[in-house]
Amino acid sequence: MTGPGSTVEPRGAARRLLAANAWLVYAFFYAPILVLIALSFNENRLVGVWRGFTFDWYGQMLSNGAVLRAIRNSLIVAAMSTVLATVLGTAAALSLERFRFRGRQAFDALLYLPVIVPDVTMAVMLLLFFVRAADAMFVVSGAQVRLGLTTITLSHVAFNISFVAIVVRARLAGMDPTLEEAAADLYASRWQAFRRVTLPQMAPGVLGGALLALTLSLDDVVITSFVSGPGSTTLPVYVFGLVRRGVTPLINAVSTAMLVASMVLVLASVLLQRRRELS
Amino acid sequence: MSQTLAPTPEPGAPQHDPDELEGRAADARSRRGAWIALPPAAYLVLLFALPLVIVLVYSFATRGTTGQTILSDWNLLSYRRLFDPLVREIALRSVGYALVTTGISLVLSYPFAYYIATRSPRVRNVLLVLVMVPFWSNFLVRTYAWRVLLSSSGPVSQLTELLGMGQTRLLFTTTAVVLGLVYGYMPFMILPLYAAIERIDLGLVEAARDLYASGTRAFWRVTWPLSRPGVIAGSILVFIPSLGAYVTPEILGGSKTTMLGSYIVRQFLSARDWPFGSALSFVVMALMLAATLIYFRTGGRTL
Amino acid sequence: MTDAAAVRLAGVSKRFDDVTAVDSVDLSIHDGEFFSLLGPSGCGKTTTLRMVAGLEFPTAGQVSIFGESMGLRPPNKRPVNTVFQSYALFPHMTVRDNVAFGLQMQRLDRDEIRDRVAQALALVQLTGREKRRPNQLSGGQQQRVALARALVNQPKVLLLDEPLGALDLKLRQAMQLELKDLQSRVGITFVYVTHDQEEALTMSDRIGVMDAGRLLQVGTPEEIYERPTSPMVAQFIGDTNLLTATVKGDGQIELAGGQIVAADIAATPGTETVLTLRPEHLQIVAPDDPISDGHNALDGTVTRRVYLGNAVSYDIVAGDVTLRVRARNAPGRRQYDVDEPVQVHWARDAAIAVQR
């Protein structure tokens, strides 16, 4: 393959410029994150001026009822919506990648749309839907439907199905379909072939899709803030509300915690994939 | 002559109608596929397609005096308001920001992706993971980090003061918003570019060099045209979310940098003009759909 | 019929949309024979095999195995096993789990599974590799695992879809002999799909030649090679000269160039026919050399000479007829140069009419 010294490797100034640009981009990516992490340990209430090292802000975070409630809400919504979206998204991927049926193309298009539609539009759509649904429910059964964790979870599933389906489909597309034929040839029933061959093969895709869904659910601000009600604020929505009012050491601490959590998730998925490739 | 054995049907064997045989197998399979597709399809119809129709209906409704929505009176008032000078200004600004963001991302990402793609496979993987980690980290937090950096007493300002350039006041300006957008969406540019460049058969560059092209000319005549699908894919993948951005301008921008996303949200959360907000959302979505269609037309695959 | 064929296809066709992949094929494969389906890629041989396996269902016609009509019976309910072209080894399972898979699906008890897997692996000389994963094996070893995985089920018929295609030449030749040997030891009917005529000739008891969805000829390797019934078969199996000619009667025919030669063809005078003449059945001599009795001879000129090591191939133009001659290479044998005038001769029974 290529490497330093080959024809495709520019020489001289161009080569140094390429390397410099690369380091610059990495600095651009990591500097803000590192500064934020460092400042979360700053004793000074004035965020920009370093005074001394402290864990105080993390202590405050852990004793702040609103933050803890928001974390709890986020975790509930993320867990529930990830499970639901993973099941539904995997079913969608399987049906599209392995079967031909009437309405398949329409379904394919419908599945891609939520990826393209901007957050804000999706938020508007779901808000209006839940408002109308609540009205309808009230008329039909007299039940009061309120915006809350349920509506947030349902909304997260609505945009995550597509992402899960895309990831799982990519995996299925790369999988040799004769493996399933071989299983059938070796006396496996349809269910056995799925259990013993298809499922283990697509498991990394399902896991990847689930991790993506989890990340997106924990990331979402716009849609959640539209479909949440009093008491159902998630962590990003809570932090967003604070951030708009200014920079405080408490937000730094909460942000750093969120950052570390998401990085652990990513690294875990990268390592998992690496292990699988090696085995 | 060799002996081809009897083509006569075996006596007693049941005679199926063969066409029906094969058709039955295909039908059963098709039904199974439809059953598997049903739950996710139903979910998306209920929580995506139906809401989309509701937004469309609302965009033709009228706002009542107290902010309630009157659905009975259909009209095009909301769409007419799209031509207000204020709306036009915000729309043009959003498109402008999105274009500038796309341009800066492309200029930074192309050499970056080229650099990664020409490393040895081992190094390449590490470099890619280093791109993915911040990309997958919480978007809100990453944007907030810039707010910390750019605040009037923040590190950037302190640095410029130390260098004798005085305090910088970048926060709440166009610069801050575009910076935030580039920071947030640049990985969408890097990944398709990397994929496109990495796929290029390097033997082609060697062939160009063999045919008397200089390094520079080989790049412009071979590498660049072959990587164009990546350029187009990356540009659209950056342009679309930048255009609909909400979190970034809210955190890093001010009243003079309002973008479409924020303007739409305002119609729902403060102005309580749902019909107008619906019309705006619908138009923004249509624009993005158009951009995406162009993307697929030009042969893009990876989303 | 008491001695039911191992596999019988009756009027089997398969259409995909508007492409006819297999066109009304009638075929009986005997119990215990090594049968090859031979043809160029896209001729429908793999589709035919897949219909026997139950991986496709015929658009028309019937597949039966040992007298039992298969209808819509799915692959897992058929007494056959397949060795796939790509092997289709389960990448997430060890060699042992791959081989045990079919037996587990049939819910055999653990002891029996263990014994039969060990036997099957011994049969293909893979004892000691049980814990490997498919991607830790060489191509040849993967091929053996695929074979063991199918054979361990003791199928009534083993279907092999170009199983040696991915191996290099030396290994392929070794495996050909091994496969043939294995087949005679286990006594199972093998149905073998290949596009490699040499492979088919080496291993098969009988060969079915397919082209464009049709079964052109079925016969032993000798029959197929020595007495092809169509130009396509003659051309596909080995190298040949195809000559158009007109029957003159009295054992005489007229070639396209007007030359009258002798041939054993019983047809009414005036009939157009095509003859196949194998290059190795032609001899080349100097213009004045005597010709053996009962041989036809044509005067011509060498237009091309290709040295092949064990033989020399000449293209010779004789009037409007071009003939390829393959002359065995032996010490002291005279060789001819391009543009040299020569005589080509052949025994009258060497020319076979393939179309009448």
PDB file of N, CA and C in Angstrom, chain B residues 60-62 70-77:
ATOM      1  N   PHE B  60     -52.031  26.195   7.003  1.00  0.00           N
ATOM      2  CA  PHE B  60     -53.097  26.912   6.297  1.00  0.00           C
ATOM      3  C   PHE B  60     -54.109  27.529   7.252  1.00  0.00           C
ATOM      4  N   ALA B  61     -53.882  27.353   8.572  1.00  0.00           N
ATOM      5  CA  ALA B  61     -54.847  27.840   9.549  1.00  0.00           C
ATOM      6  C   ALA B  61     -54.581  29.315   9.887  1.00  0.00           C
ATOM      7  N   THR B  62     -55.392  29.858  10.781  1.00  0.00           N
ATOM      8  CA  THR B  62     -55.260  31.264  11.164  1.00  0.00           C
ATOM      9  C   THR B  62     -54.965  31.357  12.649  1.00  0.00           C
ATOM     10  N   ILE B  70     -57.002  28.768  14.754  1.00  0.00           N
ATOM     11  CA  ILE B  70     -58.331  28.537  14.207  1.00  0.00           C
ATOM     12  C   ILE B  70     -58.187  27.700  12.951  1.00  0.00           C
ATOM     13  N   LEU B  71     -58.665  26.447  13.038  1.00  0.00           N
ATOM     14  CA  LEU B  71     -58.436  25.514  11.927  1.00  0.00           C
ATOM     15  C   LEU B  71     -59.503  25.606  10.845  1.00  0.00           C
ATOM     16  N   SER B  72     -60.614  26.250  11.191  1.00  0.00           N
ATOM     17  CA  SER B  72     -61.746  26.203  10.260  1.00  0.00           C
ATOM     18  C   SER B  72     -61.544  27.096   9.041  1.00  0.00           C
ATOM     19  N   ASP B  73     -60.706  28.106   9.200  1.00  0.00           N
ATOM     20  CA  ASP B  73     -60.567  29.075   8.112  1.00  0.00           C
ATOM     21  C   ASP B  73     -59.242  28.877   7.390  1.00  0.00           C
ATOM     22  N   TRP B  74     -59.287  28.161   6.264  1.00  0.00           N
ATOM     23  CA  TRP B  74     -58.047  27.878   5.538  1.00  0.00           C
ATOM     24  C   TRP B  74     -57.642  29.056   4.672  1.00  0.00           C
ATOM     25  N   ASN B  75     -56.360  29.425   4.710  1.00  0.00           N
ATOM     26  CA  ASN B  75     -55.889  30.506   3.842  1.00  0.00           C
ATOM     27  C   ASN B  75     -54.378  30.408   3.669  1.00  0.00           C
ATOM     28  N   LEU B  76     -53.856  31.289   2.849  1.00  0.00           N
ATOM     29  CA  LEU B  76     -52.422  31.249   2.538  1.00  0.00           C
ATOM     30  C   LEU B  76     -51.657  32.363   3.248  1.00  0.00           C
ATOM     31  N   LEU B  77     -52.298  32.962   4.278  1.00  0.00           N
ATOM     32  CA  LEU B  77     -51.691  34.120   4.954  1.00  0.00           C
ATOM     33  C   LEU B  77     -50.277  33.811   5.447  1.00  0.00           C
TER      34      LEU B  77
END
